[in-house]
Short mmCIF file of C-alpha atoms in Angstrom, two decimals:
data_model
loop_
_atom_site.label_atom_id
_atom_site.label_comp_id
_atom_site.label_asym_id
_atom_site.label_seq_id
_atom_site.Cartn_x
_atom_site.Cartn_y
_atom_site.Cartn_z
CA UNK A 9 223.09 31.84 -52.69
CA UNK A 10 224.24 35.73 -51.82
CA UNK A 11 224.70 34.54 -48.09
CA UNK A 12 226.69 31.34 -49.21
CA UNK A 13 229.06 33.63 -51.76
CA UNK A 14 229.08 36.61 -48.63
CA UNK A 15 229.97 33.74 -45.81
CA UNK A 16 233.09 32.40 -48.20
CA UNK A 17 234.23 35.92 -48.75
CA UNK A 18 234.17 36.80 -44.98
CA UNK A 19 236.02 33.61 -44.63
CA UNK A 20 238.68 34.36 -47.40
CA UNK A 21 238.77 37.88 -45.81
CA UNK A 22 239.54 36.87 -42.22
CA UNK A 23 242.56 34.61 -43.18
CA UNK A 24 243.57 37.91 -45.14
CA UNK A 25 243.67 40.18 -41.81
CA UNK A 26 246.94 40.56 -39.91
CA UNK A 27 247.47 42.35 -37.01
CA UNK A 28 249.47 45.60 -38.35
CA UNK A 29 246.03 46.34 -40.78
CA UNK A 30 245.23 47.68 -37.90
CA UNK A 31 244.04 48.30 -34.03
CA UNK A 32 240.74 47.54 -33.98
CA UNK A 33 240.87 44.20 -36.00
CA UNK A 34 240.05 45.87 -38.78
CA UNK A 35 239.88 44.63 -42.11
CA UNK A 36 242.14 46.49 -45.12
CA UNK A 37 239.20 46.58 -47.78
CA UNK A 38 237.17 49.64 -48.64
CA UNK A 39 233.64 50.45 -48.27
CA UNK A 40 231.68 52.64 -51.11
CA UNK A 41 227.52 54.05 -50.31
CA UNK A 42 226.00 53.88 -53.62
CA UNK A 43 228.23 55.34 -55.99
CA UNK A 44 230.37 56.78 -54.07
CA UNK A 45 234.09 55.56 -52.57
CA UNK A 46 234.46 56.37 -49.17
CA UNK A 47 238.21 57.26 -47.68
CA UNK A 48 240.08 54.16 -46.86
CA UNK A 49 240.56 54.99 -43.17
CA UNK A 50 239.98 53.74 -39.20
CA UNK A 51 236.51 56.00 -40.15
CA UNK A 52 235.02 53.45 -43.09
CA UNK A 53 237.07 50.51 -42.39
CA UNK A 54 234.91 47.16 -41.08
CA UNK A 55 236.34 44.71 -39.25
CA UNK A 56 235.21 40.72 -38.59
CA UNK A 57 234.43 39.24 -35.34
CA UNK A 58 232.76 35.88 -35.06
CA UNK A 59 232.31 35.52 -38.83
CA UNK A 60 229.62 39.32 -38.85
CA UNK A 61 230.99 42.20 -41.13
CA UNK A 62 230.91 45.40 -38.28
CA UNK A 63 230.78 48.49 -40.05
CA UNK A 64 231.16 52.31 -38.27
CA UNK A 65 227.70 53.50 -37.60
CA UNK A 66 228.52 56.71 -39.66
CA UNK A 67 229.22 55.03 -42.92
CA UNK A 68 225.24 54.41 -43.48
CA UNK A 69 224.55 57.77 -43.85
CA UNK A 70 225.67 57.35 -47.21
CA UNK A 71 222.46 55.84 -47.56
CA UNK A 72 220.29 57.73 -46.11
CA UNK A 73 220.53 56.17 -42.85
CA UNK A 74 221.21 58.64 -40.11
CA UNK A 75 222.38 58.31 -36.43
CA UNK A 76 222.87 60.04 -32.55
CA UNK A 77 224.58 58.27 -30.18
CA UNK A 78 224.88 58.44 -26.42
CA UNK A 79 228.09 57.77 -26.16
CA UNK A 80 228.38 57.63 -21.70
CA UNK A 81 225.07 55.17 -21.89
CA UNK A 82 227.00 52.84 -24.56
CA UNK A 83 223.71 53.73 -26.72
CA UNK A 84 223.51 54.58 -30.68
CA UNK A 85 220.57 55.26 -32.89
CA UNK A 86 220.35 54.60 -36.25
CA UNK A 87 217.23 55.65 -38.15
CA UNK A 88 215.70 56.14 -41.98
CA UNK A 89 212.54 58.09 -42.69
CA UNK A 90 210.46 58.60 -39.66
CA UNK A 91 209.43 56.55 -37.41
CA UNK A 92 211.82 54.09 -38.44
CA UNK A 93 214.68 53.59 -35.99
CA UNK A 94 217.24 50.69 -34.02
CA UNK A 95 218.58 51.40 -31.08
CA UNK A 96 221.71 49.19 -30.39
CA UNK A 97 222.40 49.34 -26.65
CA UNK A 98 226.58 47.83 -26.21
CA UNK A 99 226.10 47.74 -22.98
CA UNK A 100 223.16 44.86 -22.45
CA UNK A 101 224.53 43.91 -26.27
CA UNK A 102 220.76 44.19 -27.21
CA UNK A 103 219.01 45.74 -30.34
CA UNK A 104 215.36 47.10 -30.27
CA UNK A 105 213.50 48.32 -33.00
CA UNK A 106 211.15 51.42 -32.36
CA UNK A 107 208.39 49.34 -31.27
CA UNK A 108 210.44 47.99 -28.34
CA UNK A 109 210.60 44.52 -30.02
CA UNK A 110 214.08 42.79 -29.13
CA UNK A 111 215.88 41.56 -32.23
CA UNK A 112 218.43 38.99 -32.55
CA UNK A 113 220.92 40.62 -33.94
CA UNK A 114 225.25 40.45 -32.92
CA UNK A 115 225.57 42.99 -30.83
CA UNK A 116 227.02 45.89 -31.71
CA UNK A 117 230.52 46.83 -30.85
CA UNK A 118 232.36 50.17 -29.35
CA UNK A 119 236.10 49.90 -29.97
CA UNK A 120 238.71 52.77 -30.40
CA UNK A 121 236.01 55.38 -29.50
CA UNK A 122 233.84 54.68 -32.63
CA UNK A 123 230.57 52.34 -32.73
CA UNK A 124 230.11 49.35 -35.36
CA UNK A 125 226.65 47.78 -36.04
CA UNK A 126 226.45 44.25 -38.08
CA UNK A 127 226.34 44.91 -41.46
CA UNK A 128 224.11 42.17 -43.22
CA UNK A 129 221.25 42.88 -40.12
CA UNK A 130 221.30 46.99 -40.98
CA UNK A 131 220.93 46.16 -44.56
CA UNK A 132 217.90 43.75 -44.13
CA UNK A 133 215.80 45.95 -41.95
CA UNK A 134 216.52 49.08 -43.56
CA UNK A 135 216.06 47.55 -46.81
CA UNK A 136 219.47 47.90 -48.46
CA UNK A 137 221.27 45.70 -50.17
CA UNK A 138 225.52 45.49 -49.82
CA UNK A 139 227.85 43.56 -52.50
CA UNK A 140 231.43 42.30 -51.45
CA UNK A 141 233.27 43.76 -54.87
CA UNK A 142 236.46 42.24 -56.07
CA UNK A 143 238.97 45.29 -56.53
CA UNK A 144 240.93 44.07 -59.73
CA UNK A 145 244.49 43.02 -58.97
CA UNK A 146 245.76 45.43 -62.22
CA UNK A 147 245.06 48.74 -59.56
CA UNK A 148 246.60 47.03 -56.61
CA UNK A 149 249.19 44.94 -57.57
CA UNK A 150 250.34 43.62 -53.79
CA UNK A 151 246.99 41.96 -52.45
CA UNK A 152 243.67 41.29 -53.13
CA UNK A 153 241.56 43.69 -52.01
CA UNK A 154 237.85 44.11 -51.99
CA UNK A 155 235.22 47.12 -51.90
CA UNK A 156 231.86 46.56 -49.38
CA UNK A 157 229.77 48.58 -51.12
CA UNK A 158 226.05 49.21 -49.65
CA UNK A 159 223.19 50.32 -52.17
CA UNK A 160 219.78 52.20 -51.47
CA UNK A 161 220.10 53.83 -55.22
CA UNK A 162 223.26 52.92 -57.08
CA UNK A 163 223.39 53.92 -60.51
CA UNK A 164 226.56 52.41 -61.64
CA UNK A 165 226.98 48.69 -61.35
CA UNK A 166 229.96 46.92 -59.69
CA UNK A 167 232.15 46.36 -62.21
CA UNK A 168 231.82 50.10 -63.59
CA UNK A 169 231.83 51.53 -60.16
CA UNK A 170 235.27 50.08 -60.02
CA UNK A 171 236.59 51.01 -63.19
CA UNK A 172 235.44 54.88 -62.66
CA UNK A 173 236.87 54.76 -58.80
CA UNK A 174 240.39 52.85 -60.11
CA UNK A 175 242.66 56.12 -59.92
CA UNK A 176 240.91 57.35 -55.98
CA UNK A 177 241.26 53.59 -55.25
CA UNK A 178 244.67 53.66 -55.62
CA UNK A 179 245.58 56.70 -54.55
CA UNK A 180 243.74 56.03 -51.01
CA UNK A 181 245.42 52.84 -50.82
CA UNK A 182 248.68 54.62 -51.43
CA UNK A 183 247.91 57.32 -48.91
CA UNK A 184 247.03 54.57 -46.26
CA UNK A 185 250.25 52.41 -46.51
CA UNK A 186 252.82 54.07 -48.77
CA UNK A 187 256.42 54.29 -47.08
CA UNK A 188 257.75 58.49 -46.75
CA UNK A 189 259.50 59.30 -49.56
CA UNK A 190 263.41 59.21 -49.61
CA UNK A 191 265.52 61.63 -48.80
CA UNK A 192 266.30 63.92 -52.26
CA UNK A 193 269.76 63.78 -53.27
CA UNK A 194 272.21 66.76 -53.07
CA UNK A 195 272.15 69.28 -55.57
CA UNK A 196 274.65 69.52 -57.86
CA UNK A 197 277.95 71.23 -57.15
CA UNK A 198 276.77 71.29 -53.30
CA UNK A 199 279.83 70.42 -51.37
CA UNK A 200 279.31 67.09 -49.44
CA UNK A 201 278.60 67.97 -45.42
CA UNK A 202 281.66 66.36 -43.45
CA UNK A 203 280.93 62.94 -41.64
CA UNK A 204 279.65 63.56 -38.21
CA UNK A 205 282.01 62.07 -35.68
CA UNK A 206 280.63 58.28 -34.50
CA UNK A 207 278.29 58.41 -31.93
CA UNK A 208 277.86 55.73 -29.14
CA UNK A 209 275.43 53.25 -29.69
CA UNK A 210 272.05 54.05 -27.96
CA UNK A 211 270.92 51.72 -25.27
CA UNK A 212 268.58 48.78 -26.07
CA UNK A 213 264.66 49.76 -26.35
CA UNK A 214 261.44 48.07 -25.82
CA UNK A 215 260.25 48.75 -28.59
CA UNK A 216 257.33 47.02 -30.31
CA UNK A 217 256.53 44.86 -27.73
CA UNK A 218 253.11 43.10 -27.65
CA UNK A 219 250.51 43.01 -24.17
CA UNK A 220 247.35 40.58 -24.45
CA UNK A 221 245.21 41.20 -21.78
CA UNK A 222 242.94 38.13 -20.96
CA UNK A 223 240.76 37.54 -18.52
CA UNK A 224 239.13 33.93 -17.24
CA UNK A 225 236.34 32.91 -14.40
CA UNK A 226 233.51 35.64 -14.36
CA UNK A 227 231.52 33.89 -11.98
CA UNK A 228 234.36 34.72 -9.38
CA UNK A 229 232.05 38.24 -9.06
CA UNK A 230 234.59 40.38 -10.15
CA UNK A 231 233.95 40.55 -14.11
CA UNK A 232 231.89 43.81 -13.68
CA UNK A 233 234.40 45.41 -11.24
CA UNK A 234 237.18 44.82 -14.26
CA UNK A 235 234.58 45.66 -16.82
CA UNK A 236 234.07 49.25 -15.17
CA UNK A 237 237.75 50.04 -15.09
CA UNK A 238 238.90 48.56 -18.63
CA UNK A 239 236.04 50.46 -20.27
CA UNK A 240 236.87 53.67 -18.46
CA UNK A 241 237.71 56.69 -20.71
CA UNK A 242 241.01 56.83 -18.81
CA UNK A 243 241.69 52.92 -20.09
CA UNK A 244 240.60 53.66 -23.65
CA UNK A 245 242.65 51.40 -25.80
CA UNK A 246 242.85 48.14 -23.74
CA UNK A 247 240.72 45.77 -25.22
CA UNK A 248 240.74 42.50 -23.90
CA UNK A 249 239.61 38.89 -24.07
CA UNK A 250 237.64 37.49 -21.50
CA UNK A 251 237.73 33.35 -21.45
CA UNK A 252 233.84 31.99 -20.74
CA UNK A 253 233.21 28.62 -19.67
CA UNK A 254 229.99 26.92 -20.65
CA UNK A 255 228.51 27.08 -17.22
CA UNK A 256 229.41 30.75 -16.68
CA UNK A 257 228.17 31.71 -19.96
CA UNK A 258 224.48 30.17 -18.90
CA UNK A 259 224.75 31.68 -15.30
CA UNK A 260 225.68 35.30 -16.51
CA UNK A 261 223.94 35.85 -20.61
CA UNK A 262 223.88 39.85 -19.13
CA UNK A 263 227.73 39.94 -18.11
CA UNK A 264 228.61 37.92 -21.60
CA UNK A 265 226.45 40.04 -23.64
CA UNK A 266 228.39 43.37 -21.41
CA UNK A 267 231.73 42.32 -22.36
CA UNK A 268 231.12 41.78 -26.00
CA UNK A 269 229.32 45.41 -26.41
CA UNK A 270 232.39 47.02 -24.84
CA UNK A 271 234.42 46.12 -27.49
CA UNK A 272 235.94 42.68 -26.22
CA UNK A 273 236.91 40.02 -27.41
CA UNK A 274 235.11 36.59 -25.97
CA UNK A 275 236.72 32.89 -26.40
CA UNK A 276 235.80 29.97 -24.76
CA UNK A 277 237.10 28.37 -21.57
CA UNK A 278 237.23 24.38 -21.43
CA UNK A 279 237.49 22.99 -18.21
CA UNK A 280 237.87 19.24 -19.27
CA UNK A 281 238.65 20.39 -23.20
CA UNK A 282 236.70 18.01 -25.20
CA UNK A 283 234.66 18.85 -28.27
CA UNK A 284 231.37 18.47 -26.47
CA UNK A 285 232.14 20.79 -24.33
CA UNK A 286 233.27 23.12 -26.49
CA UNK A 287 230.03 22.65 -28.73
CA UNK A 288 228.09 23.19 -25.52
CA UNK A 289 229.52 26.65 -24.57
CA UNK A 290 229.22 27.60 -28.70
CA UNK A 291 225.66 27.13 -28.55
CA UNK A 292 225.04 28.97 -25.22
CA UNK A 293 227.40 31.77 -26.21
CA UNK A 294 225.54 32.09 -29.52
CA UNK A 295 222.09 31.90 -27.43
CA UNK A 296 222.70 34.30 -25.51
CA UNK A 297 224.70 36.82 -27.26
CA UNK A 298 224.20 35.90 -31.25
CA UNK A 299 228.41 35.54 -31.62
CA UNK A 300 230.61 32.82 -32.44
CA UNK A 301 234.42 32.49 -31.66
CA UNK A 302 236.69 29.65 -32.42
CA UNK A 303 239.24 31.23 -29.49
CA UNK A 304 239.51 28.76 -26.76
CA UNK A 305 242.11 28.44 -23.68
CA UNK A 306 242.19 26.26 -20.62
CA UNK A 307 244.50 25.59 -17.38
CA UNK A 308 244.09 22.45 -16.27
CA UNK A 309 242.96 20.63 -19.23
CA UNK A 310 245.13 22.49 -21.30
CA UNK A 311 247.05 19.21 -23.07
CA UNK A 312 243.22 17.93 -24.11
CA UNK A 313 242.22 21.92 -25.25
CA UNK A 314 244.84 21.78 -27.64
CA UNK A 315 244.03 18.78 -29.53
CA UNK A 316 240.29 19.61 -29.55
CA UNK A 317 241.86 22.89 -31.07
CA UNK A 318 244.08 21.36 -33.87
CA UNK A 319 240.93 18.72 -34.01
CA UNK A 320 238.11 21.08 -34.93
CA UNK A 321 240.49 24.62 -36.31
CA UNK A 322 240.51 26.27 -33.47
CA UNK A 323 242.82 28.81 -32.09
CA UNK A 324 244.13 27.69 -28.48
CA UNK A 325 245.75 30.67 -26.71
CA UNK A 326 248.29 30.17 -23.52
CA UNK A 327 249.64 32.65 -21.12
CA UNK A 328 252.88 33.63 -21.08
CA UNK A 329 252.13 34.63 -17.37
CA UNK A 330 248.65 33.35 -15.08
CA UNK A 331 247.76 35.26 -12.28
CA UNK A 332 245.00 33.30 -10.21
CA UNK A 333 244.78 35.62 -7.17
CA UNK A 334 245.54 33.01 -5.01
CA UNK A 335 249.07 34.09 -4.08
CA UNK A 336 249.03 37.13 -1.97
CA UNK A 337 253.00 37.95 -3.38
CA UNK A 338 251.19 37.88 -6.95
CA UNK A 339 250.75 41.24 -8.07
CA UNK A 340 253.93 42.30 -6.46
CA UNK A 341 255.75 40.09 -9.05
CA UNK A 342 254.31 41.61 -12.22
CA UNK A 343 257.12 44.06 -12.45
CA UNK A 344 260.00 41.93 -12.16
CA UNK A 345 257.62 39.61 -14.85
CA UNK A 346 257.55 42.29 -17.78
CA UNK A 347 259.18 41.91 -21.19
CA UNK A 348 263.00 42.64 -21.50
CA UNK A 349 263.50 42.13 -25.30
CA UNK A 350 262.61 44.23 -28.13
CA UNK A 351 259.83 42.50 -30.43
CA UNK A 352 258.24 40.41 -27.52
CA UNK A 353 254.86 38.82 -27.77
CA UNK A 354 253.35 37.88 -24.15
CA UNK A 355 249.48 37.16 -22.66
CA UNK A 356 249.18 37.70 -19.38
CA UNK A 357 245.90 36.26 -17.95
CA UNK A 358 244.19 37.32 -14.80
CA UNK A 359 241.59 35.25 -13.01
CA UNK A 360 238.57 37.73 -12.46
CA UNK A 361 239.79 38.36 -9.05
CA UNK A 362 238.96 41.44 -6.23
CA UNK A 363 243.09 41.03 -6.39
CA UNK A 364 243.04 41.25 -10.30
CA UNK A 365 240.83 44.25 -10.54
CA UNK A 366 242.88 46.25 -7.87
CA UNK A 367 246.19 45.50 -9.40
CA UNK A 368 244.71 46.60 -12.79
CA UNK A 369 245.21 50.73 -12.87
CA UNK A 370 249.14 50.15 -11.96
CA UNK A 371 249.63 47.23 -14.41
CA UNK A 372 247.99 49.48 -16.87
CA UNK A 373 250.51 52.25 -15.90
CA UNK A 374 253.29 50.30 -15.91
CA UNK A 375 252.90 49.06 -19.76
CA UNK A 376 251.93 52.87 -20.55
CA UNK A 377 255.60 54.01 -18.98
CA UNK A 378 257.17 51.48 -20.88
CA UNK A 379 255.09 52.30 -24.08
CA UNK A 380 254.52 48.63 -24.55
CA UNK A 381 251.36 47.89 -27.32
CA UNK A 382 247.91 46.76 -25.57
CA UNK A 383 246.18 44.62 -28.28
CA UNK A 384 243.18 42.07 -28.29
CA UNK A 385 243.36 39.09 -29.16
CA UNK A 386 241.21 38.34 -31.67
CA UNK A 387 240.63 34.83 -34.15
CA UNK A 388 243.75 36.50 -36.59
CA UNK A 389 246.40 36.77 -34.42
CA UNK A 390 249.27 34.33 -33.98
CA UNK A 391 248.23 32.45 -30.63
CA UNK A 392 250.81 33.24 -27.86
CA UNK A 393 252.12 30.67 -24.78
#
């Protein structure tokens, strides 16, 4: 019954999420370790990915659960009492326990610099338990909010624990989204400053405009080549979302199971976009890396993709602009192919390409000069193309 309740709130949660809560997909509830309420920051804040709760590795120490990571090998270590340890490898997106048994669990995830670990798997083999708390809507009166709150030895239960944390609750949540404060008004008998003279009206900015990076065909042989560069410390905060087809996802499990432990995002590619085919790639992607995504996209078959899409709830995501590699005059376009309004929303998808993965550091440049947003896509977003 727990998992049924859990699954419904993850479910409720996700449709919750938009993209300003945050960078990393992460979801705006709190999360509490026993009795106490952690800050309600990038730190303690989970985020959803293929229907798993991801929480920072750090939070567990809360609970007695301690860590190291090796950060450069893509490698953290979380461990309680001795001789008791997991060692979550993003990387290979495998998890083995200290007798160097594989276990199925999601991978775990590196995004923004921090690692997250699957919540409900931690809890099971440390022996914890977690509770998804409704936060009630008297302390927060704009949304529904909710506490994750993971137990070794809680004393309070959850409906006290929220009562006694009501005023920090609050006060967090203030902290996190409140608006500055307005300007105070002039003291009395203060003689009013004169108007400054009108100024010209500045030039038209970019500003808050929107890059999805995707990425499509692995078995082209260049995946890896674009995996090396995107995860490079110099290319920190360009996530992106590689399209798998079916066949590529049984041909390449290791690649897959790569580009989900870096911190991407994976959807599926449909080549003829029918619902068998879609099933098909599901069950392989879940075989061989223990996720599920209901992102899909598709070139040729793109008219079928998008009913199979509205068919089943999917999300179907376009390209604003496709680069396939096969046009040597390509890359040379991109510039004159960037945003020009304020606000815009594109995806550009690459083809994994030797082409792709060269033009890659001065694309990346390019959107950095023009201080244009680099965002994932990820199952919440509003689908763009």
């Amino acid at each position: 019954m727990k998992k049924i309740v859990t699954a419904f709130l993850v479910i409720l949660l996700m449709a919750a999420l938009t993209p300003a809560a945050s960078q990393v997909n992460a979801a705006p509830f709190f999360v509490a370790a026993n009795d106490t309420l952690l800050p309600f920051s990038a730190d303690t804040m989970p985020y959803i990915s293929g229907g798993e709760i991801f929480i920072p590795h750090t939070v567990f120490s809360g609970v007695d659960v301690y860590s190291f990571t090796y950060a450069e090998a893509g490698r953290v270590r979380l461990y309680r009492g001795v001789g008791r340890y997991l060692d979550f490898f993003t990387s290979q997106g495998v998890t083995v326990d200290q007798d160097g048994n594989v276990l199925y669990f999601p991978p775990a995830r590196m995004a923004g610099g921090r690692f997250y670990v699957p919540l409900a798997h931690v809890c099971e083999y440390f022996e914890l338990k977690y509770d998804i708390v409704d936060i009630n809507r008297e302390i927060i009166p704009n949304e529904q909010m909710y506490v994750i709150r993971i137990k070794s030895n809680a004393v309070f239960n959850d409906k006290t624990f929220v009562g006694v944390n009501k005023l920090a609750i609050k006060s967090y949540y203030d902290a996190h989204y409140a608006p500055p404060p307005p300007e105070p008004p002039p003291e009395p008998g203060a003689e009013p400053e004169d108007d400054p003279p009108p100024s010209e009206e500045p030039p038209q900015t970019l500003e808050n405009v929107t890059i999805f990076l995707s990425f499509y065909g692995i078995e082209a042989g260049s995946a890896t080549q674009i995996l090396d560069f995107l995860n490079a410390p110099s290319a920190s905060g360009h996530p992106s979302c590689f399209f798998i087809s079916a066949g590529e996802i049984a041909d390449n499990p290791d690649i897959v199971r790569m580009i989900y432990g870096s911190g991407h995002t994976v959807g599926i590619w449909l080549e003829e976009g029918t619902v068998k085919e879609y099933r098909e790639a599901s069950d392989l992607l879940f075989e061989a890396a223990k996720i599920k995504t209901v992102l899909v996209s598709a070139d040729e078959a793109q008219e079928a993709a998008m009913e199979t899409a509205n068919w089943q709830g999917l999300v179907f995501w376009g390209a604003s602009q496709d680069f396939d590699g096969e046009n040597e005059d390509e890359d040379d376009a991109v510039p004159e192919m960037m945003p020009t309004e304020s606000g815009a929303r594109d995806c550009f998808r690459f083809k994994c390409s030797e082409s792709a993965a060269s033009a890659l550091p001065d694309l990346l440049s390019l959107y950095q000069e023009n201080d244009y947003k680099i965002a994932k896509i990820t199952e919440t977003d509003k689908p763009v193309g």
